[in-house]
Amino acid sequence: MSTGTTGTRPTPDLRTTVLGLLALLLVAACLRPAITGVGPLLDGIGADTGLGSTGLGLLGAVPLLCFAGVSPWIHRPAVRFGVHRTVLVAMLVLTAGIVLRSVPGTPWLWLGTVAIGCGIGVGNVLLPAVVKRDYADRLATVTGVYSSVTTGAAGLGSGVAVPLAVATGDWRLALAAWALVSLLAAGVWAWRSRL
């Protein structure tokens, strides 16, 4: 799909439409699990890192603070570099954050969580704009599907966190697994952006 903001947009063929929707839904699926998966694992995180209830509460609040900090400023780089490129960078930052959060050492936990919050914050702002721009003729349908995927992925992230931690024997690996999804989303999004 064209990423231009002026002129008449060509009608995309079926392959482009399907790939574009797949990329959109993969990114949507990445906007919650890296956060919702933390709650069920807080006891293990606290035991391993020595964080008390205040520290764990702050850990859960950091992504929300990042959302608030990033959201008002993201439109300027999106205009300068393009929405698609900015979303791609956000997915790469999210992937890096997920990996960093899983590196042993409390500083990495905090740094990774900040990166996760910033990456998701960008996606939260720009993905609805992509839906509105690229799917204006099917806005209600695509918005409904996108919202359902985001909500479903949030529940999945929470639901599989403990089983993954038990299966791998490590909460870090359970949380790190979502880096595979965000990396896949970044790859498909990059491919989409070339069409």
C-alpha positions as MATLAB code, in Angstrom:
seq = 'MSTGTTGTRPTPDLRTTVLGLLALLLVAACLRPAITGVGPLLDGIGADTGLGSTGLGLLGAVPLLCFAGVSPWIHRPAVRFGVHRTVLVAMLVLTAGIVLRSVPGTPWLWLGTVAIGCGIGVGNVLLPAVVKRDYADRLATVTGVYSSVTTGAAGLGSGVAVPLAVATGDWRLALAAWALVSLLAAGVWAWRSRL';
ca = [
       0.000    0.000    0.000;
       1.152    3.478   -0.726;
       2.353    5.453    2.249;
       1.914    8.843    0.596;
      -0.391   11.399    2.082;
      -1.387   13.228   -1.107;
      -2.781   12.289   -4.479;
      -5.040    9.459   -5.535;
      -4.173    6.142   -3.958;
      -4.183    3.165   -6.325;
      -6.628    0.379   -5.568;
      -4.607   -2.424   -3.923;
      -4.801   -5.953   -5.293;
      -5.955   -8.897   -3.150;
      -2.416   -9.932   -2.161;
      -1.559   -6.435   -0.983;
      -4.829   -6.131    0.920;
      -4.390   -9.494    2.687;
      -0.748   -8.835    3.550;
      -1.599   -5.356    4.789;
      -4.349   -6.681    7.037;
      -2.096   -9.473    8.327;
       0.638   -6.965    9.192;
      -1.873   -4.722   10.928;
      -3.285   -7.555   13.023;
       0.163   -8.867   13.960;
       1.127   -5.432   15.248;
      -2.205   -5.204   17.085;
      -1.447   -8.550   18.714;
       1.785   -7.091   20.135;
       0.243   -4.087   21.895;
      -0.746   -5.795   25.164;
       0.819   -9.211   25.972;
       4.240   -7.827   26.958;
       2.398   -5.920   29.686;
      -0.436   -8.259   30.674;
       1.948  -11.184   31.050;
       3.753   -9.472   33.923;
       0.918   -9.478   36.483;
       0.618  -13.245   36.927;
       4.403  -13.503   37.347;
       4.911  -10.731   39.904;
       5.609  -13.144   42.780;
       8.415  -14.777   40.830;
       9.764  -11.445   39.633;
       9.790  -10.106   43.185;
      11.477  -13.216   44.582;
      14.140  -13.162   41.884;
      14.883   -9.438   41.847;
      14.233   -8.511   45.469;
      11.645   -5.894   44.505;
       9.014   -5.279   47.154;
       5.381   -4.435   46.621;
       6.164   -0.779   45.901;
       8.783   -1.643   43.319;
       6.537   -4.210   41.666;
       3.691   -1.716   41.594;
       5.945    0.832   39.948;
       7.099   -1.789   37.451;
       3.487   -2.258   36.429;
       2.949    1.502   36.172;
       6.000    2.276   34.022;
       4.375    1.319   30.683;
       1.390    3.551   31.444;
       3.714    6.432   32.254;
       5.512    5.813   28.967;
       2.192    5.884   27.101;
       1.451    9.288   28.607;
       4.949   10.555   27.834;
       5.133    9.288   24.240;
       1.595    9.872   22.955;
       1.650   13.696   22.693;
       4.939   13.702   20.762;
       4.682   10.862   18.275;
       2.865   12.721   15.501;
       5.886   14.863   14.624;
       8.263   11.947   13.843;
       5.375   10.135   12.129;
       4.936   13.072    9.764;
       8.669   13.467    9.224;
       9.596    9.814    8.696;
       6.239    8.329    7.697;
       3.695    6.406    9.708;
       4.728    3.002    8.407;
       8.402    3.530    9.169;
       7.592    4.859   12.630;
       5.421    1.827   13.434;
       8.237   -0.445   12.237;
      10.710    1.293   14.545;
       8.205    0.959   17.392;
       7.981   -2.802   16.828;
      11.767   -3.096   16.830;
      11.973   -1.043   20.041;
       9.294   -3.276   21.568;
      11.231   -6.398   20.568;
      14.459   -5.008   22.004;
      12.638   -4.054   25.204;
      11.196   -7.533   25.643;
      14.650   -9.058   25.203;
      16.336   -6.544   27.525;
      13.716   -7.102   30.228;
      14.617  -10.776   30.218;
      18.343  -10.224   30.725;
      19.375  -10.992   34.330;
      19.916   -7.847   36.363;
      17.400   -5.370   37.729;
      18.603   -2.420   35.583;
      17.750   -4.406   32.454;
      14.310   -5.137   33.852;
      13.613   -1.416   34.184;
      15.245   -0.393   30.912;
      13.410   -3.103   29.008;
      10.099   -2.128   30.581;
      10.602    1.511   29.547;
      11.386    0.437   25.963;
       8.297   -1.789   25.940;
       6.111    1.071   27.139;
       7.489    3.443   24.510;
       7.125    0.951   21.664;
       3.556    0.100   22.601;
       2.740    3.769   23.183;
       3.680    4.552   19.586;
       1.612    1.649   18.305;
      -1.384    2.715   20.377;
      -1.378    6.120   18.693;
      -0.443    5.253   15.114;
      -2.178    1.962   14.415;
      -5.705    3.447   14.616;
      -4.491    6.178   12.247;
      -3.316    3.508    9.786;
      -6.703    1.794   10.023;
      -8.529    5.071    9.378;
      -6.329    5.974    6.433;
      -5.845    2.626    4.703;
      -9.233    1.049    5.394;
     -11.574    4.039    5.219;
     -14.074    2.074    3.139;
     -14.170   -0.754    5.726;
     -13.408    1.278    8.825;
     -15.978   -0.267   11.198;
     -15.113   -3.839   10.231;
     -11.343   -3.458   10.392;
     -11.552   -1.467   13.626;
     -13.669   -4.217   15.179;
     -11.259   -6.957   14.111;
      -8.227   -4.940   15.197;
      -9.779   -4.234   18.601;
     -10.743   -7.893   19.056;
      -7.220   -9.049   18.260;
      -5.732   -6.533   20.693;
      -8.114   -7.603   23.469;
      -7.688  -11.295   22.745;
      -3.902  -11.015   22.725;
      -4.034   -9.210   26.072;
      -5.949  -12.118   27.578;
      -3.633  -14.637   25.952;
      -0.573  -12.868   27.348;
      -1.998  -13.090   30.841;
      -3.295  -16.619   30.437;
      -0.133  -18.275   29.140;
       2.349  -16.451   31.385;
       2.310  -18.930   34.261;
       2.163  -22.085   32.099;
       5.113  -20.800   30.068;
       7.048  -19.973   33.223;
       6.366  -23.444   34.590;
       7.284  -25.120   31.302;
      10.546  -23.186   30.919;
      11.323  -22.948   34.619;
      11.991  -19.219   34.304;
       9.695  -16.182   34.263;
      12.209  -14.374   32.095;
      11.841  -16.898   29.286;
       8.061  -16.791   29.611;
       8.088  -13.030   29.049;
      10.823  -13.197   26.400;
       8.686  -15.462   24.211;
       6.678  -12.435   23.061;
       9.777  -11.049   21.346;
       9.250  -13.698   18.656;
       5.776  -12.338   17.946;
       6.863   -8.703   17.824;
       9.838   -9.583   15.613;
       7.505  -11.448   13.238;
       5.167   -8.449   13.253;
       8.082   -6.145   12.425;
       9.143   -8.365    9.537;
       5.685   -8.590    8.014;
       5.124   -4.862    8.558;
       8.407   -4.069    6.750;
       7.366   -6.302    3.853;
       3.950   -4.629    3.746;
       5.517   -1.184    3.661;
       7.401   -2.037    0.460;
       4.197   -2.728   -1.468;
];
